[in-house]
Each structure stands twice: as C-alpha cells, then as structure tokens.
mmCIF file of C-alpha atoms and ligand atoms in Angstrom:
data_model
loop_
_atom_site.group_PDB
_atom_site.id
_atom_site.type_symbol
_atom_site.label_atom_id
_atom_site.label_comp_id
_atom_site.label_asym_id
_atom_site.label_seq_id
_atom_site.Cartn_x
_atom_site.Cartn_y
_atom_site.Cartn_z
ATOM 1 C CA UNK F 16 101.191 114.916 111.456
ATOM 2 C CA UNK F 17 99.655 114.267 114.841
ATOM 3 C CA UNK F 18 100.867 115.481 118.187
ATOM 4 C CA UNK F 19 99.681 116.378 121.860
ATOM 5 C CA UNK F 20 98.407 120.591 121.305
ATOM 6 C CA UNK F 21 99.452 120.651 117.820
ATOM 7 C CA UNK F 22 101.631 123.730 118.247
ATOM 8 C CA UNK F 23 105.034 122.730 119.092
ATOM 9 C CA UNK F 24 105.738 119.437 117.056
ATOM 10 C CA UNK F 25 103.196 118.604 114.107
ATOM 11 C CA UNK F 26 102.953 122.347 112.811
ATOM 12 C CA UNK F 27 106.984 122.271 112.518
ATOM 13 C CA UNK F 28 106.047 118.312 110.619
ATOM 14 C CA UNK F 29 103.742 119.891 108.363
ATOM 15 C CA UNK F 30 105.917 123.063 107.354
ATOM 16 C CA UNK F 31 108.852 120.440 106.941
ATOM 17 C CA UNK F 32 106.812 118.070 104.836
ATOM 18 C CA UNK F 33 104.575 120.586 102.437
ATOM 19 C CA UNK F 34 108.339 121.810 102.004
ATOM 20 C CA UNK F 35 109.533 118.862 100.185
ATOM 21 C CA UNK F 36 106.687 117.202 98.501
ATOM 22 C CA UNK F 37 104.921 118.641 95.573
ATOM 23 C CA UNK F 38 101.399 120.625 97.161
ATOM 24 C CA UNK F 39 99.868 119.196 93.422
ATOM 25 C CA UNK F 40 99.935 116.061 94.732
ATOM 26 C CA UNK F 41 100.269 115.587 98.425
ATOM 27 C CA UNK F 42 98.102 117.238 100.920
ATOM 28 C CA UNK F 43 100.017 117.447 104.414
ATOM 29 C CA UNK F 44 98.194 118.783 107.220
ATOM 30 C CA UNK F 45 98.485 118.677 110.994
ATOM 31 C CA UNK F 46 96.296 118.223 114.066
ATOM 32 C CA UNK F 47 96.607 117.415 117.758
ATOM 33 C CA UNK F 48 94.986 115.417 119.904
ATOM 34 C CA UNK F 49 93.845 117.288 122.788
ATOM 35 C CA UNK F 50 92.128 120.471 122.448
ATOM 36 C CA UNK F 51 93.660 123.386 124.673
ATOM 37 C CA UNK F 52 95.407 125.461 121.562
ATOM 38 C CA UNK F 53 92.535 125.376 119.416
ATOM 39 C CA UNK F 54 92.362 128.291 116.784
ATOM 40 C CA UNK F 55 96.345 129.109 118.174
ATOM 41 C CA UNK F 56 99.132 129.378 116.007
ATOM 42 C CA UNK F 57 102.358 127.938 116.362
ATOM 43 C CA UNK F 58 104.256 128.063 119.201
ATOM 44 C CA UNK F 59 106.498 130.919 118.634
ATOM 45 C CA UNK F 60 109.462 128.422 118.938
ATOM 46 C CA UNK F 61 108.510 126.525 116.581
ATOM 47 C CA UNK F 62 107.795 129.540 114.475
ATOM 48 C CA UNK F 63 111.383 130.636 114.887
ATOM 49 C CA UNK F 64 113.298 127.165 113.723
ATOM 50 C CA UNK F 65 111.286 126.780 110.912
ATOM 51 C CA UNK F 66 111.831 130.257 109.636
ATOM 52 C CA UNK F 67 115.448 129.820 110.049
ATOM 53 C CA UNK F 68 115.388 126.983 107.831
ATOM 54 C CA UNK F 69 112.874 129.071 105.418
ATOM 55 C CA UNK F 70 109.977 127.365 106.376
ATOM 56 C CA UNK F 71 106.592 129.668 106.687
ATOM 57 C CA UNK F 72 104.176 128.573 110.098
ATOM 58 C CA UNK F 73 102.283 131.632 110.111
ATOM 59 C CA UNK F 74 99.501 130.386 108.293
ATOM 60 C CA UNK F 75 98.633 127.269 110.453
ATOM 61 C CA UNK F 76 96.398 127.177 113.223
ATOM 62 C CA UNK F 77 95.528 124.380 116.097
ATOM 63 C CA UNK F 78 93.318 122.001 115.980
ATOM 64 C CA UNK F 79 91.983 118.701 117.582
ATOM 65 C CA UNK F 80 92.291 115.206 115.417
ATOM 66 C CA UNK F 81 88.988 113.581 114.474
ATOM 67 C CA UNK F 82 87.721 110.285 113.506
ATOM 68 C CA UNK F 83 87.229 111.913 110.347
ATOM 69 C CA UNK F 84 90.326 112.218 109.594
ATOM 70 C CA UNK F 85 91.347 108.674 108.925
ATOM 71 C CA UNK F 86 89.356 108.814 105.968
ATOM 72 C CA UNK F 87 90.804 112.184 104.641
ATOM 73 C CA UNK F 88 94.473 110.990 104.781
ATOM 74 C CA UNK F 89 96.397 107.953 103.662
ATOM 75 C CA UNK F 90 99.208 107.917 106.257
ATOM 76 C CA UNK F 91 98.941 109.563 110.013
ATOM 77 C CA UNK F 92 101.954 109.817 111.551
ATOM 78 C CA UNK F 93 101.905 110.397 115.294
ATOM 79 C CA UNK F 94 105.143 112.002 117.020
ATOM 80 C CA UNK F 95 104.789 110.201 120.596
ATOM 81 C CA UNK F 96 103.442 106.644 122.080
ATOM 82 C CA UNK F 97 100.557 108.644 123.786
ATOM 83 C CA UNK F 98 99.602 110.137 120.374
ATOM 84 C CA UNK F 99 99.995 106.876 118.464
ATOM 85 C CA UNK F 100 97.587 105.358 121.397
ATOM 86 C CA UNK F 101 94.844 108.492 121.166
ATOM 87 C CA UNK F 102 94.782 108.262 117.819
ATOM 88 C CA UNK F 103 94.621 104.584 117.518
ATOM 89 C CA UNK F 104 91.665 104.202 119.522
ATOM 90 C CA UNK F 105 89.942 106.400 117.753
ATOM 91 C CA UNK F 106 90.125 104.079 114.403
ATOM 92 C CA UNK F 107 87.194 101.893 113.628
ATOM 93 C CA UNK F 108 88.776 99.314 112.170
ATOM 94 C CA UNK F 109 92.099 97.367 110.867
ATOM 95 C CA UNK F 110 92.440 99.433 107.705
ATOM 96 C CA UNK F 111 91.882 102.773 109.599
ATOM 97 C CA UNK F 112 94.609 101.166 112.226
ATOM 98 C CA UNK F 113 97.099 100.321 109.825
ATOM 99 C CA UNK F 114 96.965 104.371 108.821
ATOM 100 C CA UNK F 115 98.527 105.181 111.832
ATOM 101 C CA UNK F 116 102.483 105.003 112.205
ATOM 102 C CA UNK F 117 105.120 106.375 114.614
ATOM 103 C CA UNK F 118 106.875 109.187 112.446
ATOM 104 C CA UNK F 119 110.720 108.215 113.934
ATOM 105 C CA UNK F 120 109.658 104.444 112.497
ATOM 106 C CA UNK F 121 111.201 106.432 109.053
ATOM 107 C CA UNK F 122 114.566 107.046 110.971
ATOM 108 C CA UNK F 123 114.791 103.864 113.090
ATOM 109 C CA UNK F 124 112.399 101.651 111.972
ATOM 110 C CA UNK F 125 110.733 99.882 114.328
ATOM 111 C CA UNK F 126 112.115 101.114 117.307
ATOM 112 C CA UNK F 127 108.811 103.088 117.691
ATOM 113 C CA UNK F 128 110.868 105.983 119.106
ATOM 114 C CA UNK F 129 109.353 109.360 120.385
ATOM 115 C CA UNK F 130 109.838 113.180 119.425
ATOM 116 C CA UNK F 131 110.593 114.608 122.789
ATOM 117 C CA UNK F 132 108.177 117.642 123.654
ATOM 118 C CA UNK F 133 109.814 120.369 123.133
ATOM 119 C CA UNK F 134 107.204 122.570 125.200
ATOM 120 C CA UNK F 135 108.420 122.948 128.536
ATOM 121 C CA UNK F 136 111.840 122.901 127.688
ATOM 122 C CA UNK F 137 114.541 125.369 125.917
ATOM 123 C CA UNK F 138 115.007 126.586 122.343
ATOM 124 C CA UNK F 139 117.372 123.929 121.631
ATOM 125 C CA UNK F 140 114.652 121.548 122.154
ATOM 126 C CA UNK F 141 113.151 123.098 119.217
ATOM 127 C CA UNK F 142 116.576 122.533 117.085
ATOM 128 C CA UNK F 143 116.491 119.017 118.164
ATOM 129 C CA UNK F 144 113.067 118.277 117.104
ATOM 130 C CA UNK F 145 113.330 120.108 113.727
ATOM 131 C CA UNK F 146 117.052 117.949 113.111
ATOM 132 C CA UNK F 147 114.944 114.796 113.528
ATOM 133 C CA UNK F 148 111.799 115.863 111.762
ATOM 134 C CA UNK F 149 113.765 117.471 109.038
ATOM 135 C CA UNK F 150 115.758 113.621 108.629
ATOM 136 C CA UNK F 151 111.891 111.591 108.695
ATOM 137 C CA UNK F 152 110.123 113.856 106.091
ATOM 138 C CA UNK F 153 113.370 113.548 103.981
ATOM 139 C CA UNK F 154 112.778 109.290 103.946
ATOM 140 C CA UNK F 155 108.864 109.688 103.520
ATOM 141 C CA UNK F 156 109.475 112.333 100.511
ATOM 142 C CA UNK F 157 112.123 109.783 98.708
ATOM 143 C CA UNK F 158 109.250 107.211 98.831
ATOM 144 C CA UNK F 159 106.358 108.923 98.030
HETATM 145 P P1 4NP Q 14 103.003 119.705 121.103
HETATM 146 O O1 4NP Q 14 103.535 120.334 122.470
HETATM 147 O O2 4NP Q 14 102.177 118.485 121.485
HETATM 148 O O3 4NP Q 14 104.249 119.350 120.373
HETATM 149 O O4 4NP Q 14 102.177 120.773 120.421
HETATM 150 C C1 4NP Q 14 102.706 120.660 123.545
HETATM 151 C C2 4NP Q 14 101.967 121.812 123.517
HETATM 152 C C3 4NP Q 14 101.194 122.163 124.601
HETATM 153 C C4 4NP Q 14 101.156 121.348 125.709
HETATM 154 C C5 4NP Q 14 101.886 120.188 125.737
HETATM 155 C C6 4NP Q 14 102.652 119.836 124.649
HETATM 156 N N1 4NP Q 14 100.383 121.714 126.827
HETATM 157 O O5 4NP Q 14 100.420 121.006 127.839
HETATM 158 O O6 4NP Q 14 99.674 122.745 126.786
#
C-alpha cells in the first residue's frame, strides 16, 4: 500500500487489509514515496478512524518505497496517479510494472480513480478515505 508520506492513506490500507486477510499467509505492509515522515507514525487522524473501526496503527511507522520492494511483494497498490507514476518508474522491467495497480481499480475498475489526500483537509476526509479503502480491501480479500 503505497502513498505520498505514508502516514495519512497507506498506514489506514495496511491496518484495513492485515484486518481481513489471514497474517499466516499474506504479508501487507505500507510505504510512501517521498521521504519527509520517515520513522513517524500515523497521522493521528488516521490513527483515530481506524481505531473507531477497531483497527490498531500504533505499531506502524513511515517509510520511503524502494526498488526493492517490487521483489518483496506480489501486488503494489498505489492510492494516487502521482504514486502509481513514482512507483512505476522505479520498476526495472514489464513484470515489476505489471506489480503495480491503482487500489480504486478494485472499486471501479479501470477508471484509475484517486484516494483524495486527506492531509490538509478535515476529519471527515479521513472517514471518506477509510469508507473507500474499507470497500477495495474487502474485493482484494474475496480474491485472494
Ligand atoms: P499521505 O498524506 O500521502 O496519505 O500520507 C500526506 C502526508 C504528508 C504530506 C502530504 C500528504 N506532506 O506534504 O507532508
């Protein structure tokens, strides 16, 4: 789960994903793709949805998306166009490429839609992106 500082959206992805998938089997983790939050934890906003929905953050910490990565993880899903972009030309190749998917694709499929960022905005930006991110991990768990 890839976004811009990897506090506000992909930590509230990963919480919402590890939640519904079986930690045995699937390893969900998040990163961002700049580097100002490093070593941060989640945006207390974020923090706040997810506990309302029972959801633990505290645990997670910032950090920046590497090239490495691609061959760590079978699916990367970025939350915006600029993050898809980043990420994408970071891959070396088509398979590494074809890792990388827009994560509202699993709402509205290829409308290659956007999570807003929630940073600059109100709490009930937070609600909205948890109500969509909540709806996309609920698709990728039924198929996985
Ligand atoms: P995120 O939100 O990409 O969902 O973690 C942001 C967090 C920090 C900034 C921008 C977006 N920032 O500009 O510091």
């Amino acid at each position: 789960m890839v976004c811009l500082g990897n506090i506000c959206r992909s930590p509230l992805a990963e919480g919402i994903m590890q939640s519904k998938v079986d930690k045995e089997h699937v390893f969900v983790d998040s990163a961002g793709t700049a580097a100002y939050h490093i070593g941060k934890l989640p945006d207390h906003r974020s923090i706040d949805v997810a506990k309302k929905y029972g959801i633990d953050l505290i645990n997670q910490r910032a950090r920046k998306f590497t090239e490495k990565d691609f061959a760590k993880f079978d699916i990367i899903y970025a939350m915006d166009e600029h993050n898809y972009q980043n990420i994408l030309s970071l891959a070396k190749n088509k398979i590494e490429a074809k890792k990388v998917k827009m994560i509202l694709n699993e709402i509205t499929p290829q409308q290659n839609l956007s999570v807003p960022d929630p940073y600059y905005g109100g709490d009930d930006g937070f609600e909205n992106v948890y109500q969509m991110l909540n709806e996309a991990c609920d698709n990728i768990a039924k198929r996985i």
